[in-house]
Amino acid sequence: MRLFKLPFNNKKEKNVEISTDLSENIPKHIAIIMDGNGRWAQKRGLPRIAGHREGMDNVKRIVKAANLLQVEVLTLYAFSTENWKRPSNEVEYLMRLPIDFLQHYLPELVEENVRVQTIGEAQDLPANTQKAILNAKQQTADNTGLILNIAINYGSRFEMIRSIKEICEEVQEGKYGIDEITENTLSHHLYTSQLEDPDLLIRTSGELRLSNFLLWQAAYSELWFTETLWPDFHTEEFEEAIRDYQKRKRRYGGI
Ligand code: IPE
Ligand code: IPE
Ligand code: MG
């Protein structure tokens, strides 16, 4: 199948504005399952990839808003280990998206002090996708603002198996005994070892599941679901999710 080419959207976005009354108790780490791009396009009689392109524009808005709100980490689920099952033209387009996104948006990310990181098996991505991501990581490595953590070729079960194998090797090497393995041991072997667990996990598009996203890390995350499809999930609703989070009582099993 021919790869459907869509031009990058260069239209000037209106400036992202955030509410000033939101500054107390902002979730430090927000994770988002950006779902519903395909349905967004289908509703308009467009090919699914048009939804992914529109979804990418929304990433820009939400990254800006998160940075302005002084969120510390924003983890975005961009491609799961199961998404390889999709038709090849869609997969190709999704592999191309980070390249286009970073080509157009990296200077702004650098300027806005955003640091790009990824979680997932990056070495299995196409070479040019890896190159674009590596370049973005290098150029933003010293930035101290929002960490934009992109989950790409990410699957939580794979992440855990990979960590367990590493732990087994370390036990075999005699670094520590089986009895010394704790929750921290596993946490420190996950891709997210340097990050705190998400405080708030958002999923768009009305699906009420985690789809292999941060299963270990989200043990005590506050969950927030919306029917809105990802391309339509704008700053106002992002703020609504945060306001809702701020009202919640996190007990972690206590009283
Ligand atoms: C989410 O949108 C983006 C990715 C999974 C890459 P979908 O492509 O899953 O959109 P729907 O769920 O089919 O509408
Ligand atoms: C989860 O969405 C993955 C991403 C958003 C990248 P999916 O659309 O792949 O999830 P399922 O298949 O509906 O569970
Ligand atoms: Mg989906």
Short mmCIF file of C-alpha atoms and ligand atoms in Angstrom, two decimals:
data_model
loop_
_atom_site.label_atom_id
_atom_site.label_comp_id
_atom_site.label_asym_id
_atom_site.label_seq_id
_atom_site.Cartn_x
_atom_site.Cartn_y
_atom_site.Cartn_z
CA MET A 1 0.00 0.00 0.00
CA ARG A 2 1.26 3.48 -0.86
CA LEU A 3 2.18 5.68 2.05
CA PHE A 4 -0.35 8.47 2.24
CA LYS A 5 1.61 11.69 2.58
CA LEU A 6 0.22 14.56 4.59
CA PRO A 7 1.92 17.92 4.77
CA PHE A 8 3.01 19.13 8.17
CA ASN A 9 0.59 21.59 9.63
CA ASN A 10 2.31 24.93 9.70
CA LYS A 11 -0.70 27.03 10.65
CA LYS A 12 -0.02 29.42 13.49
CA GLU A 13 -1.55 28.09 16.67
CA LYS A 14 -3.13 30.58 18.99
CA ASN A 15 -1.03 30.89 22.11
CA VAL A 16 -1.70 28.26 24.71
CA GLU A 17 -3.12 29.86 27.83
CA ILE A 18 -3.41 28.32 31.26
CA SER A 19 -5.45 29.29 34.30
CA THR A 20 -3.49 31.05 37.00
CA ASP A 21 -5.57 29.61 39.88
CA LEU A 22 -4.24 26.11 39.25
CA SER A 23 -0.81 26.43 40.77
CA GLU A 24 -1.37 24.56 44.07
CA ASN A 25 -0.98 20.77 44.11
CA ILE A 26 -0.16 20.29 40.45
CA PRO A 27 0.49 16.60 39.69
CA LYS A 28 4.24 16.21 39.30
CA HIS A 29 3.98 13.41 36.77
CA ILE A 30 1.09 13.13 34.31
CA ALA A 31 0.84 10.17 31.95
CA ILE A 32 -1.52 10.19 28.97
CA ILE A 33 -2.84 7.42 26.74
CA MET A 34 -3.47 9.52 23.66
CA ASP A 35 -6.24 7.46 22.10
CA GLY A 36 -8.89 8.07 19.44
CA ASN A 37 -6.93 9.49 16.50
CA GLY A 38 -8.31 6.89 14.09
CA ARG A 39 -11.92 7.51 15.11
CA TRP A 40 -11.38 11.26 14.88
CA ALA A 41 -10.39 10.83 11.22
CA GLN A 42 -13.06 8.24 10.43
CA LYS A 43 -15.77 10.58 11.72
CA ARG A 44 -14.62 13.09 9.09
CA GLY A 45 -14.27 10.57 6.27
CA LEU A 46 -10.48 10.95 6.36
CA PRO A 47 -7.79 8.26 6.41
CA ARG A 48 -6.72 7.23 9.93
CA ILE A 49 -3.33 8.85 9.50
CA ALA A 50 -5.01 12.25 9.20
CA GLY A 51 -6.08 11.66 12.80
CA HIS A 52 -2.50 10.92 13.82
CA ARG A 53 -1.32 14.14 12.19
CA GLU A 54 -3.99 16.12 14.02
CA GLY A 55 -3.10 14.27 17.21
CA MET A 56 0.49 15.42 16.81
CA ASP A 57 -0.65 19.04 16.72
CA ASN A 58 -2.42 18.44 19.97
CA VAL A 59 0.77 17.07 21.51
CA LYS A 60 2.26 20.53 20.97
CA ARG A 61 -0.60 22.20 22.86
CA ILE A 62 -0.55 19.82 25.79
CA VAL A 63 3.25 19.93 26.12
CA LYS A 64 3.08 23.72 26.23
CA ALA A 65 0.32 23.70 28.80
CA ALA A 66 2.09 21.12 30.98
CA ASN A 67 5.28 23.14 30.88
CA LEU A 68 3.47 26.37 31.78
CA LEU A 69 1.70 24.60 34.64
CA GLN A 70 5.11 23.44 35.89
CA VAL A 71 4.31 19.77 35.62
CA GLU A 72 7.65 17.97 36.07
CA VAL A 73 7.10 14.95 33.83
CA LEU A 74 4.64 14.34 31.01
CA THR A 75 4.68 10.77 29.73
CA LEU A 76 2.86 10.35 26.42
CA TYR A 77 1.96 6.92 25.03
CA ALA A 78 2.80 7.29 21.35
CA PHE A 79 3.23 3.69 20.15
CA SER A 80 2.75 0.42 22.00
CA THR A 81 4.54 -2.88 21.44
CA GLU A 82 1.15 -4.14 20.21
CA ASN A 83 0.69 -1.34 17.64
CA TRP A 84 2.99 -3.19 15.18
CA LYS A 85 -0.11 -5.29 14.41
CA ARG A 86 -1.59 -2.36 12.46
CA PRO A 87 -1.52 -2.09 8.64
CA SER A 88 1.98 -1.33 7.38
CA ASN A 89 1.11 2.08 5.93
CA GLU A 90 -0.22 3.23 9.31
CA VAL A 91 2.84 1.88 11.14
CA GLU A 92 5.12 3.62 8.64
CA TYR A 93 3.28 6.88 9.18
CA LEU A 94 3.49 6.55 12.96
CA MET A 95 7.25 5.93 12.68
CA ARG A 96 7.57 9.04 10.51
CA LEU A 97 5.62 11.26 12.96
CA PRO A 98 8.36 11.74 15.58
CA ILE A 99 10.71 12.80 12.78
CA ASP A 100 8.28 15.45 11.48
CA PHE A 101 7.31 16.52 14.97
CA LEU A 102 10.91 17.02 16.06
CA GLN A 103 11.99 18.60 12.78
CA HIS A 104 9.43 21.35 13.23
CA TYR A 105 9.16 21.59 16.97
CA LEU A 106 12.63 20.84 18.39
CA PRO A 107 13.84 24.47 18.32
CA GLU A 108 10.79 25.44 20.35
CA LEU A 109 11.35 22.60 22.82
CA VAL A 110 14.96 23.73 23.25
CA GLU A 111 13.84 27.31 23.78
CA GLU A 112 11.10 26.31 26.21
CA ASN A 113 13.60 24.36 28.33
CA VAL A 114 11.85 21.01 27.73
CA ARG A 115 13.93 17.83 28.04
CA VAL A 116 13.06 14.98 25.70
CA GLN A 117 13.33 11.41 26.93
CA THR A 118 11.82 8.11 25.83
CA ILE A 119 10.78 4.81 27.33
CA GLY A 120 10.45 1.63 25.27
CA GLU A 121 12.63 -0.43 22.96
CA ALA A 122 14.09 2.38 20.85
CA GLN A 123 16.59 0.13 19.09
CA ASP A 124 13.76 -1.62 17.22
CA LEU A 125 12.52 1.61 15.60
CA PRO A 126 13.53 2.50 12.02
CA ALA A 127 17.02 4.05 11.87
CA ASN A 128 15.84 7.54 10.87
CA THR A 129 13.27 7.61 13.69
CA GLN A 130 15.99 6.60 16.17
CA LYS A 131 18.26 9.29 14.79
CA ALA A 132 15.66 12.06 15.18
CA ILE A 133 14.93 10.98 18.74
CA LEU A 134 18.58 10.73 19.70
CA ASN A 135 19.24 14.18 18.29
CA ALA A 136 16.32 15.63 20.29
CA LYS A 137 17.59 13.96 23.46
CA GLN A 138 21.08 15.31 22.93
CA GLN A 139 19.95 18.83 22.12
CA THR A 140 17.68 19.02 25.16
CA ALA A 141 19.86 17.04 27.60
CA ASP A 142 20.77 20.08 29.71
CA ASN A 143 17.27 21.53 29.85
CA THR A 144 15.74 21.78 33.29
CA GLY A 145 12.02 22.34 32.59
CA LEU A 146 9.35 19.77 31.76
CA ILE A 147 10.55 16.25 30.99
CA LEU A 148 8.68 15.16 27.87
CA ASN A 149 8.86 11.40 28.18
CA ILE A 150 7.64 9.67 25.02
CA ALA A 151 6.59 6.03 25.35
CA ILE A 152 7.43 4.61 21.95
CA ASN A 153 7.56 0.90 21.20
CA TYR A 154 6.62 0.65 24.86
CA GLY A 155 4.87 -2.25 26.55
CA SER A 156 4.64 -2.61 30.30
CA ARG A 157 4.75 -6.41 30.35
CA PHE A 158 7.84 -6.48 28.16
CA GLU A 159 9.42 -3.84 30.39
CA MET A 160 8.84 -6.02 33.46
CA ILE A 161 10.16 -9.21 31.81
CA ARG A 162 13.25 -7.37 30.64
CA SER A 163 13.82 -6.05 34.16
CA ILE A 164 13.30 -9.47 35.73
CA LYS A 165 15.90 -10.95 33.37
CA GLU A 166 18.39 -8.25 34.39
CA ILE A 167 17.69 -8.93 38.05
CA CYS A 168 18.21 -12.69 37.52
CA GLU A 169 21.56 -11.98 35.88
CA GLU A 170 22.62 -9.79 38.77
CA VAL A 171 21.64 -12.53 41.22
CA GLN A 172 23.64 -15.07 39.16
CA GLU A 173 26.62 -12.73 39.24
CA GLY A 174 26.31 -12.71 43.02
CA LYS A 175 25.58 -8.97 43.31
CA TYR A 176 22.74 -9.72 45.76
CA GLY A 177 20.63 -12.65 46.86
CA ILE A 178 17.02 -13.49 45.95
CA ASP A 179 15.92 -12.55 49.47
CA GLU A 180 17.22 -9.03 48.97
CA ILE A 181 14.94 -8.32 45.98
CA THR A 182 12.41 -5.64 46.89
CA GLU A 183 9.89 -3.46 45.07
CA ASN A 184 12.70 -0.93 44.72
CA THR A 185 14.88 -3.47 42.92
CA LEU A 186 12.27 -3.85 40.19
CA SER A 187 11.49 -0.12 40.07
CA HIS A 188 15.16 0.61 39.52
CA HIS A 189 15.33 -1.71 36.53
CA LEU A 190 12.33 -0.26 34.69
CA TYR A 191 12.79 2.33 31.93
CA THR A 192 11.26 4.80 34.40
CA SER A 193 13.93 4.21 37.06
CA GLN A 194 14.83 7.91 37.16
CA LEU A 195 11.20 9.10 37.35
CA GLU A 196 8.62 9.15 40.09
CA ASP A 197 5.43 7.21 39.46
CA PRO A 198 2.64 9.07 37.64
CA ASP A 199 0.29 10.99 39.93
CA LEU A 200 -2.39 11.33 37.29
CA LEU A 201 -3.08 9.00 34.36
CA ILE A 202 -5.42 10.24 31.63
CA ARG A 203 -6.95 8.23 28.79
CA THR A 204 -8.93 9.84 25.99
CA SER A 205 -11.49 8.33 23.59
CA GLY A 206 -13.77 6.59 26.07
CA GLU A 207 -11.84 3.32 26.41
CA LEU A 208 -11.62 2.20 30.03
CA ARG A 209 -8.41 0.18 30.01
CA LEU A 210 -4.64 0.58 30.41
CA SER A 211 -3.58 -1.26 27.23
CA ASN A 212 -0.21 -2.35 28.64
CA PHE A 213 0.80 1.14 29.82
CA LEU A 214 2.79 1.65 33.05
CA LEU A 215 1.11 -1.27 34.83
CA TRP A 216 3.62 -1.28 37.70
CA GLN A 217 4.10 2.48 37.92
CA ALA A 218 0.37 3.30 37.92
CA ALA A 219 -0.39 1.21 41.03
CA TYR A 220 -1.44 4.36 42.89
CA SER A 221 -2.00 6.82 40.05
CA GLU A 222 -5.27 8.71 39.98
CA LEU A 223 -7.15 7.70 36.82
CA TRP A 224 -9.11 10.10 34.64
CA PHE A 225 -11.07 9.05 31.58
CA THR A 226 -12.82 11.13 28.96
CA GLU A 227 -14.90 10.38 25.86
CA THR A 228 -13.06 13.15 23.99
CA LEU A 229 -10.86 11.89 21.16
CA TRP A 230 -7.18 12.82 21.49
CA PRO A 231 -7.06 15.48 18.71
CA ASP A 232 -9.92 17.29 20.49
CA PHE A 233 -8.46 17.03 24.00
CA HIS A 234 -7.33 20.61 24.44
CA THR A 235 -5.91 22.67 27.30
CA GLU A 236 -9.30 23.37 28.92
CA GLU A 237 -10.01 19.69 29.40
CA PHE A 238 -6.44 19.00 30.50
CA GLU A 239 -7.00 21.57 33.22
CA GLU A 240 -10.32 19.96 34.10
CA ALA A 241 -8.50 16.66 34.70
CA ILE A 242 -5.98 18.43 36.93
CA ARG A 243 -8.74 20.18 38.89
CA ASP A 244 -10.41 16.85 39.42
CA TYR A 245 -7.11 15.35 40.59
CA GLN A 246 -6.71 18.18 43.08
CA LYS A 247 -10.01 17.21 44.74
CA ARG A 248 -9.02 13.58 45.23
CA LYS A 249 -7.88 12.08 48.51
CA ARG A 250 -4.93 9.77 47.95
CA ARG A 251 -4.78 7.18 50.70
CA TYR A 252 -2.26 4.57 49.46
CA GLY A 253 -4.05 1.96 51.51
CA GLY A 254 -4.10 4.06 54.69
CA ILE A 255 -7.09 5.80 56.21
C1 IPE B 1 -4.10 6.45 19.31
O1 IPE B 1 -5.13 6.54 18.40
C2 IPE B 1 -2.74 6.53 18.66
C3 IPE B 1 -2.01 5.27 18.61
C4 IPE B 1 -2.38 4.15 19.15
C5 IPE B 1 -0.77 5.28 17.88
P1 IPE B 1 -5.68 5.25 17.66
O2 IPE B 1 -4.97 5.10 16.37
O3 IPE B 1 -5.65 4.06 18.53
O4 IPE B 1 -7.18 5.69 17.38
P2 IPE B 1 -8.46 4.78 17.50
O5 IPE B 1 -8.47 4.20 18.88
O6 IPE B 1 -8.35 3.74 16.46
O7 IPE B 1 -9.59 5.72 17.29
C1 IPE B 2 -3.00 2.45 23.30
O1 IPE B 2 -4.01 2.64 22.39
C2 IPE B 2 -1.67 2.80 22.69
C3 IPE B 2 -1.44 4.21 22.41
C4 IPE B 2 -2.24 5.19 22.67
C5 IPE B 2 -0.16 4.50 21.82
P1 IPE B 2 -4.56 1.46 21.47
O2 IPE B 2 -5.56 2.06 20.58
O3 IPE B 2 -3.44 0.74 20.84
O4 IPE B 2 -5.22 0.49 22.55
P2 IPE B 2 -6.34 -0.63 22.38
O5 IPE B 2 -5.92 -1.52 21.25
O6 IPE B 2 -7.62 0.07 22.08
O7 IPE B 2 -6.39 -1.32 23.70
MG MG B 3 -6.93 3.28 19.86
#
